[in-house]
């Protein structure tokens, strides 16, 4: 499984299109797009996307390790990725995440913002389709894996949609929200299905639930202090270049300041938590085998990414306000 294959790229357009599309279902996309919506679009839209994303991804990851369906055989398939090769295949969590994020974004915004319904629907469909096709192109999933993932995600969206407002209200107002948001994900992570060999699914699931837990606590805390969604100025003026407006500059400034703080938080917390756990369990920080142990992996990833989620929803908006970027 760890062998890399030699291959010749015959169509660079498809190659780069689907390699890029595959990245839309990975951490680099989650850690940029989800905070971007919170900082620059709408708090309520971001809250719904994060809750749906975390629920869908947890169910998808657990389903993989319960069903234990293998990934496509290689050969004949050429696999362009190796990190996720140790995971099982059914369902495709890339397909689940892409479907959940694109259609939850579309559903949450279609009644709040003025844009053609057909355009939003097509955009959501194209986004999820590109990610699904990328999993076939990269050789990581079968057609059944991808269809199964997209269908499961669609069913979960339909089931969750009627409860969106109720869940959102409880997460913002219930005094038990912080405790619930931390304890329940931790219990789920520590009781994750066990496999005969190490798979990154538990670590990835802990990362997702940790980020959602930290963000949810941040949502609750912001609501206690009545922080509202970003309000954009209706006026804009030219800044040297005719096509660059004040709004665009502020949006980009929010994004880059926020991402810098988020990445710094992740780096600091990762090293701090690993240092504490390394001291507690007597292993060097760079010992990958030790970091895969349950008693190390779960607290390390949960604390690190819950800090990231909290920073993105509380610390970064406060910094935006301090810098005059609100």
Coordinates of N, CA, C and O in Angstrom, one line a residue, residues 26-189:
X26 N -10.3 18.6 1.6 CA -9.3 18.4 2.6 C -9.1 19.6 3.6 O -9.8 20.6 3.4
X27 N -8.2 19.4 4.6 CA -8.1 20.4 5.6 C -7.8 21.8 5.1 O -8.3 22.8 5.6
X28 N -7.0 21.9 4.1 CA -6.6 23.2 3.6 C -7.9 24.0 3.1 O -7.9 25.3 3.3
X29 N -8.9 23.3 2.6 CA -10.1 24.0 2.2 C -11.0 24.4 3.5 O -11.5 25.5 3.6
X30 N -11.1 23.4 4.4 CA -11.9 23.6 5.6 C -11.4 24.8 6.4 O -12.2 25.6 6.9
X31 N -10.1 24.9 6.5 CA -9.5 25.9 7.4 C -9.4 27.3 6.8 O -9.1 28.2 7.4
X32 N -9.8 27.3 5.5 CA -9.8 28.6 4.8 C -11.3 29.1 4.5 O -11.7 30.2 4.9
X33 N -12.0 28.2 3.9 CA -13.4 28.6 3.5 C -14.4 28.8 4.6 O -15.1 29.7 4.7
X34 N -14.4 27.8 5.6 CA -15.3 27.9 6.7 C -15.1 29.2 7.5 O -16.1 29.9 7.8
X35 N -13.8 29.5 7.9 CA -13.6 30.8 8.6 C -13.9 32.0 7.7 O -14.4 33.0 8.2
X36 N -13.6 31.9 6.4 CA -13.9 33.0 5.5 C -15.4 33.4 5.6 O -15.7 34.6 5.6
X37 N -16.3 32.4 5.5 CA -17.7 32.7 5.6 C -18.1 33.3 6.9 O -19.0 34.2 6.9
X38 N -17.4 32.9 8.0 CA -17.8 33.5 9.3 C -17.3 35.0 9.4 O -18.0 35.8 9.9
X39 N -16.1 35.2 8.8 CA -15.6 36.6 8.9 C -16.2 37.6 7.9 O -16.2 38.8 8.2
X40 N -16.6 37.1 6.8 CA -16.9 38.0 5.7 C -18.3 37.8 5.1 O -18.7 38.7 4.3
X41 N -19.0 36.8 5.4 CA -20.4 36.6 4.8 C -21.5 36.7 5.8 O -22.2 37.7 5.8
X42 N -21.6 35.7 6.6 CA -22.8 35.7 7.5 C -22.5 34.6 8.6 O -22.2 33.5 8.4
X43 N -22.7 35.1 9.9 CA -22.5 34.2 11.0 C -23.4 33.0 11.0 O -23.1 31.8 11.3
X44 N -24.7 33.2 10.7 CA -25.7 32.2 10.7 C -25.4 31.1 9.7 O -25.6 29.9 9.9
X45 N -25.0 31.6 8.5 CA -24.6 30.6 7.4 C -23.5 29.8 7.8 O -23.5 28.5 7.7
X46 N -22.5 30.4 8.4 CA -21.3 29.6 8.8 C -21.6 28.6 9.9 O -21.1 27.5 9.9
X47 N -22.4 29.0 10.9 CA -22.8 28.1 12.0 C -23.5 26.9 11.4 O -23.2 25.7 11.8
X48 N -24.4 27.0 10.5 CA -25.1 25.9 9.9 C -24.2 25.0 9.1 O -24.3 23.8 9.2
X49 N -23.3 25.6 8.4 CA -22.4 24.8 7.6 C -21.4 24.0 8.5 O -21.2 22.8 8.2
X50 N -21.0 24.6 9.5 CA -20.0 23.9 10.4 C -20.7 22.7 11.2 O -20.2 21.6 11.3
X51 N -21.9 22.9 11.6 CA -22.7 21.9 12.3 C -23.0 20.7 11.4 O -22.8 19.6 11.7
X52 N -23.5 21.0 10.2 CA -23.8 20.0 9.2 C -22.5 19.3 8.8 O -22.5 18.0 8.7
X53 N -21.5 20.0 8.5 CA -20.2 19.4 8.1 C -19.7 18.4 9.2 O -19.3 17.3 8.9
X54 N -19.7 18.8 10.5 CA -19.2 17.9 11.5 C -20.0 16.7 11.7 O -19.5 15.6 11.9
X55 N -21.3 16.8 11.6 CA -22.2 15.6 11.8 C -22.0 14.7 10.6 O -21.9 13.5 10.8
X56 N -22.1 15.2 9.4 CA -21.9 14.4 8.2 C -20.6 13.7 8.2 O -20.5 12.5 7.9
X57 N -19.5 14.4 8.5 CA -18.2 13.8 8.4 C -18.0 12.7 9.5 O -17.4 11.7 9.3
X58 N -18.6 13.0 10.7 CA -18.5 11.9 11.7 C -19.1 10.6 11.3 O -18.6 9.5 11.4
X59 N -20.3 10.8 10.8 CA -21.1 9.6 10.3 C -20.3 8.9 9.2 O -20.2 7.7 9.1
X60 N -19.8 9.7 8.3 CA -19.0 9.1 7.1 C -17.8 8.4 7.6 O -17.5 7.3 7.1
X61 N -17.0 9.0 8.5 CA -15.8 8.4 8.9 C -16.1 7.1 9.7 O -15.4 6.0 9.5
X62 N -17.1 7.1 10.6 CA -17.4 5.9 11.3 C -17.9 4.8 10.4 O -17.6 3.6 10.6
X63 N -18.7 5.2 9.4 CA -19.2 4.2 8.5 C -18.1 3.5 7.8 O -18.2 2.3 7.5
X64 N -17.1 4.2 7.4 CA -15.9 3.5 6.7 C -15.4 2.4 7.6 O -15.1 1.3 7.1
X65 N -15.2 2.7 8.9 CA -14.5 1.7 9.7 C -15.4 0.6 10.2 O -15.0 -0.4 10.8
X66 N -16.7 0.8 10.0 CA -17.7 -0.3 10.3 C -17.9 -1.2 9.1 O -17.9 -2.4 9.2
X67 N -18.1 -0.5 7.9 CA -18.3 -1.3 6.7 C -17.0 -2.0 6.2 O -17.1 -3.2 5.7
X68 N -15.9 -1.3 6.3 CA -14.6 -1.9 6.0 C -14.5 -2.4 4.5 O -14.0 -3.4 4.2
X69 N -15.1 -1.5 3.6 CA -15.0 -1.8 2.2 C -13.6 -1.3 1.7 O -13.3 -0.2 1.9
X70 N -12.9 -2.2 1.0 CA -11.6 -1.7 0.5 C -11.6 -0.7 -0.6 O -12.6 -0.5 -1.3
X71 N -10.5 0.1 -0.7 CA -10.4 1.0 -1.8 C -10.1 0.2 -3.1 O -9.8 -1.0 -3.0
X72 N -10.2 0.9 -4.2 CA -9.9 0.2 -5.5 C -8.5 -0.4 -5.5 O -7.5 0.2 -5.0
X73 N -8.4 -1.6 -6.1 CA -7.1 -2.2 -6.2 C -6.1 -1.5 -7.1 O -6.5 -1.0 -8.2
X74 N -4.9 -1.5 -6.7 CA -3.9 -0.8 -7.5 C -2.6 -1.7 -7.6 O -2.0 -1.9 -6.7
X75 N -2.3 -2.1 -8.9 CA -3.1 -1.9 -10.2 C -4.4 -2.7 -10.1 O -4.5 -3.6 -9.3
X76 N -5.3 -2.4 -11.1 CA -5.1 -1.6 -12.3 C -5.2 -0.1 -12.1 O -4.8 0.7 -12.9
X77 N -5.9 0.3 -10.9 CA -6.0 1.7 -10.7 C -4.7 2.4 -10.4 O -3.9 1.8 -9.6
X78 N -4.4 3.6 -10.9 CA -3.3 4.3 -10.5 C -3.7 5.3 -9.4 O -4.6 6.2 -9.6
X79 N -3.1 5.3 -8.2 CA -3.5 6.1 -7.1 C -2.5 7.3 -7.1 O -1.3 7.2 -7.0
X80 N -3.1 8.5 -7.1 CA -2.3 9.7 -7.1 C -2.1 10.3 -5.7 O -1.5 11.3 -5.5
X81 N -2.8 9.7 -4.7 CA -2.6 10.1 -3.3 C -2.2 8.9 -2.5 O -2.6 7.7 -2.8
X82 N -1.5 9.1 -1.4 CA -1.0 8.0 -0.6 C -1.5 8.1 0.9 O -1.7 7.1 1.6
X83 N -1.7 9.4 1.3 CA -2.0 9.6 2.8 C -3.3 8.8 3.2 O -3.3 8.2 4.2
X84 N -4.4 8.9 2.4 CA -5.6 8.3 2.8 C -5.7 6.8 2.3 O -6.8 6.2 2.4
X85 N -4.7 6.3 1.7 CA -4.7 4.9 1.2 C -5.0 3.9 2.3 O -5.5 2.8 2.0
X86 N -4.6 4.2 3.5 CA -4.8 3.3 4.6 C -6.2 3.2 5.1 O -6.6 2.3 5.9
X87 N -7.0 4.2 4.7 CA -8.4 4.2 5.1 C -9.3 3.2 4.2 O -8.9 2.9 3.1
X88 N -10.4 2.9 4.7 CA -11.4 2.1 3.9 C -12.1 3.1 2.9 O -12.0 4.3 3.1
X89 N -12.8 2.5 2.0 CA -13.3 3.4 0.9 C -14.8 3.8 1.0 O -15.1 4.9 0.6
X90 N -15.7 3.0 1.5 CA -17.1 3.3 1.5 C -17.6 3.8 2.8 O -17.4 3.2 3.8
X91 N -18.2 5.0 2.8 CA -18.5 6.0 1.7 C -17.3 7.0 1.5 O -16.5 7.1 2.4
X92 N -17.3 7.7 0.4 CA -16.3 8.7 0.2 C -16.7 9.9 1.0 O -17.7 10.6 0.8
X93 N -15.8 10.2 2.0 CA -16.1 11.4 2.8 C -15.8 12.7 2.1 O -16.3 13.7 2.5
X94 N -14.9 12.6 1.0 CA -14.8 13.8 0.2 C -16.1 14.1 -0.5 O -16.5 15.3 -0.5
X95 N -16.8 13.1 -1.0 CA -18.1 13.3 -1.6 C -19.1 13.8 -0.6 O -19.9 14.7 -0.9
X96 N -19.1 13.3 0.6 CA -20.0 13.7 1.6 C -19.8 15.1 2.1 O -20.7 15.9 2.2
X97 N -18.5 15.5 2.3 CA -18.2 16.9 2.7 C -18.6 17.9 1.6 O -19.1 18.9 1.9
X98 N -18.2 17.5 0.4 CA -18.5 18.5 -0.7 C -20.0 18.7 -0.9 O -20.5 19.8 -1.1
X99 N -20.8 17.6 -0.8 CA -22.2 17.7 -0.9 C -22.8 18.5 0.2 O -23.6 19.4 0.1
X100 N -22.3 18.2 1.5 CA -22.8 18.9 2.6 C -22.5 20.4 2.6 O -23.4 21.2 2.9
X101 N -21.3 20.7 2.4 CA -20.9 22.1 2.4 C -21.5 22.9 1.3 O -22.1 24.0 1.5
X102 N -21.5 22.4 0.1 CA -22.0 23.2 -1.0 C -23.6 23.4 -0.9 O -24.1 24.5 -1.1
X103 N -24.3 22.3 -0.6 CA -25.7 22.5 -0.6 C -26.2 23.1 0.7 O -27.3 23.7 0.7
X104 N -25.5 23.0 1.8 CA -25.9 23.7 3.1 C -25.6 25.2 2.9 O -26.4 26.0 3.3
X105 N -24.6 25.5 2.2 CA -24.3 26.9 1.9 C -25.4 27.5 1.0 O -25.9 28.6 1.3
X106 N -25.8 26.7 0.0 CA -26.8 27.2 -0.9 C -28.1 27.3 -0.2 O -28.8 28.3 -0.3
X107 N -28.5 26.3 0.6 CA -29.8 26.4 1.3 C -29.8 27.5 2.3 O -30.9 28.1 2.5
X108 N -28.7 27.7 3.0 CA -28.7 28.8 4.0 C -28.7 30.2 3.5 O -29.1 31.1 4.2
X109 N -28.2 30.4 2.3 CA -28.1 31.7 1.7 C -29.2 32.1 0.7 O -29.5 33.2 0.5
X110 N -30.0 31.1 0.2 CA -30.9 31.4 -0.9 C -32.0 32.3 -0.5 O -32.6 33.0 -1.3
X111 N -32.4 32.3 0.8 CA -33.5 33.1 1.3 C -33.0 34.4 2.0 O -33.7 35.3 2.3
X112 N -31.6 34.5 2.1 CA -31.1 35.7 2.8 C -30.4 36.7 1.8 O -30.3 37.9 2.1
X113 N -30.0 36.2 0.6 CA -29.3 37.0 -0.3 C -29.9 36.9 -1.7 O -30.5 35.8 -2.0
X114 N -29.9 38.0 -2.4 CA -30.5 38.0 -3.7 C -29.6 37.5 -4.8 O -28.6 38.2 -5.2
X115 N -29.8 36.3 -5.3 CA -29.1 35.8 -6.5 C -30.0 34.7 -7.1 O -30.9 34.2 -6.5
X116 N -29.9 34.5 -8.4 CA -30.8 33.5 -9.1 C -30.7 32.1 -8.5 O -29.6 31.6 -8.2
X117 N -31.9 31.6 -8.2 CA -31.9 30.3 -7.5 C -31.2 29.2 -8.4 O -30.5 28.4 -7.9
X118 N -31.4 29.3 -9.7 CA -30.8 28.3 -10.6 C -29.3 28.4 -10.6 O -28.6 27.4 -10.6
X119 N -28.8 29.6 -10.5 CA -27.3 29.8 -10.4 C -26.7 29.2 -9.2 O -25.7 28.5 -9.2
X120 N -27.4 29.4 -8.0 CA -26.9 28.8 -6.8 C -27.0 27.3 -6.8 O -26.0 26.6 -6.3
X121 N -28.0 26.7 -7.4 CA -28.2 25.3 -7.5 C -27.1 24.7 -8.4 O -26.5 23.7 -8.0
X122 N -26.9 25.3 -9.5 CA -25.9 24.8 -10.4 C -24.5 24.9 -9.8 O -23.7 24.0 -9.9
X123 N -24.2 26.0 -9.1 CA -22.9 26.1 -8.5 C -22.6 25.0 -7.4 O -21.6 24.5 -7.4
X124 N -23.7 24.8 -6.6 CA -23.5 23.7 -5.6 C -23.3 22.3 -6.3 O -22.5 21.5 -5.8
X125 N -24.1 22.1 -7.3 CA -24.0 20.8 -8.0 C -22.6 20.7 -8.7 O -22.0 19.6 -8.6
X126 N -22.1 21.7 -9.3 CA -20.8 21.7 -10.0 C -19.7 21.5 -9.0 O -18.8 20.6 -9.2
X127 N -19.8 22.2 -7.9 CA -18.7 22.0 -6.8 C -18.7 20.6 -6.3 O -17.6 20.0 -6.3
X128 N -19.8 20.0 -5.9 CA -19.8 18.7 -5.4 C -19.5 17.6 -6.4 O -18.8 16.7 -6.2
X129 N -19.9 17.9 -7.7 CA -19.6 16.9 -8.8 C -18.1 16.9 -9.1 O -17.5 15.8 -9.3
X130 N -17.4 18.1 -9.1 CA -16.0 18.1 -9.3 C -15.2 17.4 -8.2 O -14.3 16.6 -8.5
X131 N -15.6 17.5 -7.0 CA -14.9 16.8 -5.9 C -15.2 15.3 -6.0 O -14.2 14.5 -5.9
X132 N -16.4 14.9 -6.4 CA -16.7 13.5 -6.5 C -15.9 12.9 -7.7 O -15.3 11.8 -7.5
X133 N -15.8 13.6 -8.8 CA -15.1 13.1 -9.9 C -13.6 13.0 -9.6 O -12.9 12.1 -10.1
X134 N -13.1 13.9 -8.8 CA -11.7 13.9 -8.5 C -11.3 12.6 -7.7 O -10.2 12.2 -7.8
X135 N -12.2 12.1 -6.9 CA -11.9 10.8 -6.2 C -11.8 9.6 -7.1 O -11.1 8.7 -6.9
X136 N -12.5 9.7 -8.3 CA -12.4 8.7 -9.3 C -11.1 8.9 -10.1 O -10.3 7.9 -10.3
X137 N -10.8 10.1 -10.4 CA -9.6 10.4 -11.2 C -8.3 10.0 -10.5 O -7.4 9.5 -11.0
X138 N -8.3 10.4 -9.2 CA -7.1 10.1 -8.4 C -7.0 8.6 -7.9 O -6.0 8.2 -7.3
X139 N -8.0 7.8 -8.3 CA -8.0 6.4 -8.0 C -8.2 6.0 -6.6 O -7.9 4.9 -6.1
X140 N -8.8 6.9 -5.8 CA -9.0 6.7 -4.4 C -10.4 6.0 -4.0 O -10.6 5.5 -3.0
X141 N -11.3 6.1 -5.0 CA -12.6 5.5 -4.7 C -13.3 4.9 -5.9 O -12.9 5.3 -7.1
X142 N -14.2 4.0 -5.7 CA -15.0 3.5 -6.8 C -16.2 4.4 -7.0 O -16.5 5.3 -6.2
X143 N -16.9 4.1 -8.1 CA -18.1 4.9 -8.4 C -19.1 4.7 -7.3 O -19.8 5.7 -6.9
X144 N -19.3 3.5 -6.8 CA -20.2 3.2 -5.7 C -19.9 4.0 -4.4 O -20.8 4.5 -3.7
X145 N -18.6 4.1 -4.1 CA -18.1 4.8 -2.9 C -18.6 6.3 -3.0 O -19.1 6.9 -2.1
X146 N -18.4 6.9 -4.2 CA -18.7 8.3 -4.4 C -20.2 8.5 -4.4 O -20.7 9.4 -3.7
X147 N -21.0 7.7 -5.1 CA -22.4 7.8 -5.1 C -23.0 7.6 -3.7 O -23.9 8.3 -3.3
X148 N -22.5 6.6 -3.0 CA -22.9 6.3 -1.7 C -22.7 7.5 -0.8 O -23.6 7.9 0.0
X149 N -21.5 8.1 -0.9 CA -21.2 9.2 0.0 C -22.1 10.4 -0.3 O -22.6 11.1 0.6
X150 N -22.3 10.7 -1.6 CA -23.2 11.9 -1.9 C -24.6 11.6 -1.5 O -25.3 12.6 -1.0
X151 N -25.1 10.4 -1.7 CA -26.5 10.1 -1.3 C -26.7 10.2 0.2 O -27.7 10.7 0.7
X152 N -25.7 9.6 1.0 CA -25.8 9.6 2.4 C -25.8 11.1 2.9 O -26.6 11.5 3.8
X153 N -25.0 11.9 2.4 CA -24.9 13.3 2.7 C -26.2 14.0 2.4 O -26.7 14.8 3.2
X154 N -26.8 13.7 1.2 CA -28.0 14.4 0.8 C -29.2 14.0 1.8 O -30.0 14.8 2.2
X155 N -29.2 12.7 2.1 CA -30.2 12.3 3.1 C -30.1 12.9 4.4 O -31.1 13.4 5.0
X156 N -28.9 13.0 4.9 CA -28.6 13.7 6.2 C -29.0 15.2 6.1 O -29.6 15.7 7.1
X157 N -28.7 15.8 5.0 CA -29.1 17.2 4.9 C -30.7 17.4 4.9 O -31.2 18.3 5.6
X158 N -31.4 16.5 4.3 CA -32.8 16.5 4.3 C -33.4 16.3 5.7 O -34.3 17.0 6.1
X159 N -32.7 15.4 6.4 CA -33.2 15.1 7.8 C -32.8 16.2 8.8 O -33.6 16.5 9.7
X160 N -31.7 16.9 8.6 CA -31.3 17.9 9.5 C -31.9 19.3 9.2 O -32.1 20.1 10.1
X161 N -32.3 19.5 7.9 CA -32.8 20.9 7.6 C -34.0 21.3 8.4 O -34.0 22.5 8.9
X162 N -35.0 20.5 8.7 CA -36.1 21.0 9.5 C -35.7 21.4 10.9 O -36.4 22.2 11.6
X163 N -34.6 20.8 11.4 CA -34.2 21.1 12.8 C -33.1 22.2 12.9 O -32.6 22.5 13.9
X164 N -32.7 22.8 11.7 CA -31.6 23.7 11.7 C -31.8 24.9 12.7 O -31.0 25.2 13.5
X165 N -33.0 25.5 12.6 CA -33.2 26.7 13.4 C -33.3 26.3 14.9 O -32.7 27.1 15.7
X166 N -33.8 25.2 15.2 CA -33.9 24.8 16.6 C -32.5 24.5 17.2 O -32.2 24.9 18.3
X167 N -31.7 23.7 16.4 CA -30.3 23.4 16.8 C -29.5 24.7 17.0 O -28.8 24.9 18.0
X168 N -29.7 25.6 16.0 CA -28.9 26.9 16.1 C -29.3 27.7 17.3 O -28.5 28.2 18.0
X169 N -30.6 27.7 17.6 CA -31.1 28.4 18.8 C -30.5 27.9 20.1 O -30.1 28.6 21.0
X170 N -30.5 26.5 20.2 CA -30.0 25.9 21.4 C -28.5 26.1 21.6 O -28.1 26.4 22.7
X171 N -27.8 26.0 20.5 CA -26.4 26.2 20.5 C -26.0 27.7 20.9 O -24.9 27.9 21.5
X172 N -26.9 28.6 20.6 CA -26.6 30.0 21.0 C -27.0 30.4 22.4 O -26.5 31.3 23.0
X173 N -28.1 29.8 22.8 CA -28.7 30.2 24.1 C -28.7 29.3 25.3 O -28.7 29.7 26.4
X174 N -28.5 28.0 25.0 CA -28.5 27.0 26.1 C -27.3 27.2 27.0 O -26.2 27.2 26.5
X175 N -27.5 27.3 28.4 CA -26.4 27.4 29.3 C -25.5 26.1 29.3 O -24.4 26.1 29.7
X176 N -26.1 25.0 28.8 CA -25.3 23.8 28.7 C -24.5 23.6 27.4 O -23.8 22.6 27.3
X177 N -24.6 24.6 26.5 CA -24.0 24.4 25.2 C -22.4 24.2 25.3 O -21.9 23.3 24.7
X178 N -21.7 25.0 26.1 CA -20.2 24.7 26.1 C -19.9 23.3 26.6 O -19.0 22.7 26.1
X179 N -20.6 22.9 27.7 CA -20.3 21.6 28.3 C -20.7 20.5 27.2 O -19.9 19.6 27.0
X180 N -21.8 20.6 26.6 CA -22.3 19.6 25.6 C -21.3 19.6 24.4 O -21.0 18.5 23.9
X181 N -20.9 20.8 24.0 CA -20.1 20.9 22.8 C -18.7 20.3 23.0 O -18.1 19.8 22.0
X182 N -18.2 20.2 24.2 CA -16.9 19.6 24.5 C -17.0 18.1 24.9 O -16.3 17.3 24.3
X183 N -17.9 17.8 25.8 CA -18.0 16.4 26.3 C -18.5 15.4 25.2 O -17.9 14.4 25.1
X184 N -19.5 15.8 24.5 CA -20.1 14.8 23.5 C -19.0 14.5 22.4 O -18.8 13.3 22.1
X185 N -18.4 15.4 21.8 CA -17.4 15.1 20.8 C -16.2 14.3 21.4 O -15.7 13.3 20.7
X186 N -15.8 14.6 22.6 CA -14.7 13.8 23.3 C -15.1 12.4 23.5 O -14.3 11.5 23.3
X187 N -16.3 12.2 24.0 CA -16.8 10.8 24.2 C -16.8 10.1 22.8 O -16.4 8.9 22.8
X188 N -17.3 10.7 21.8 CA -17.3 10.1 20.5 C -15.9 9.7 20.0 O -15.7 8.7 19.4
X189 N -15.0 10.6 20.2 CA -13.6 10.4 19.8 C -13.0 9.2 20.5 O -12.3 8.4 19.9

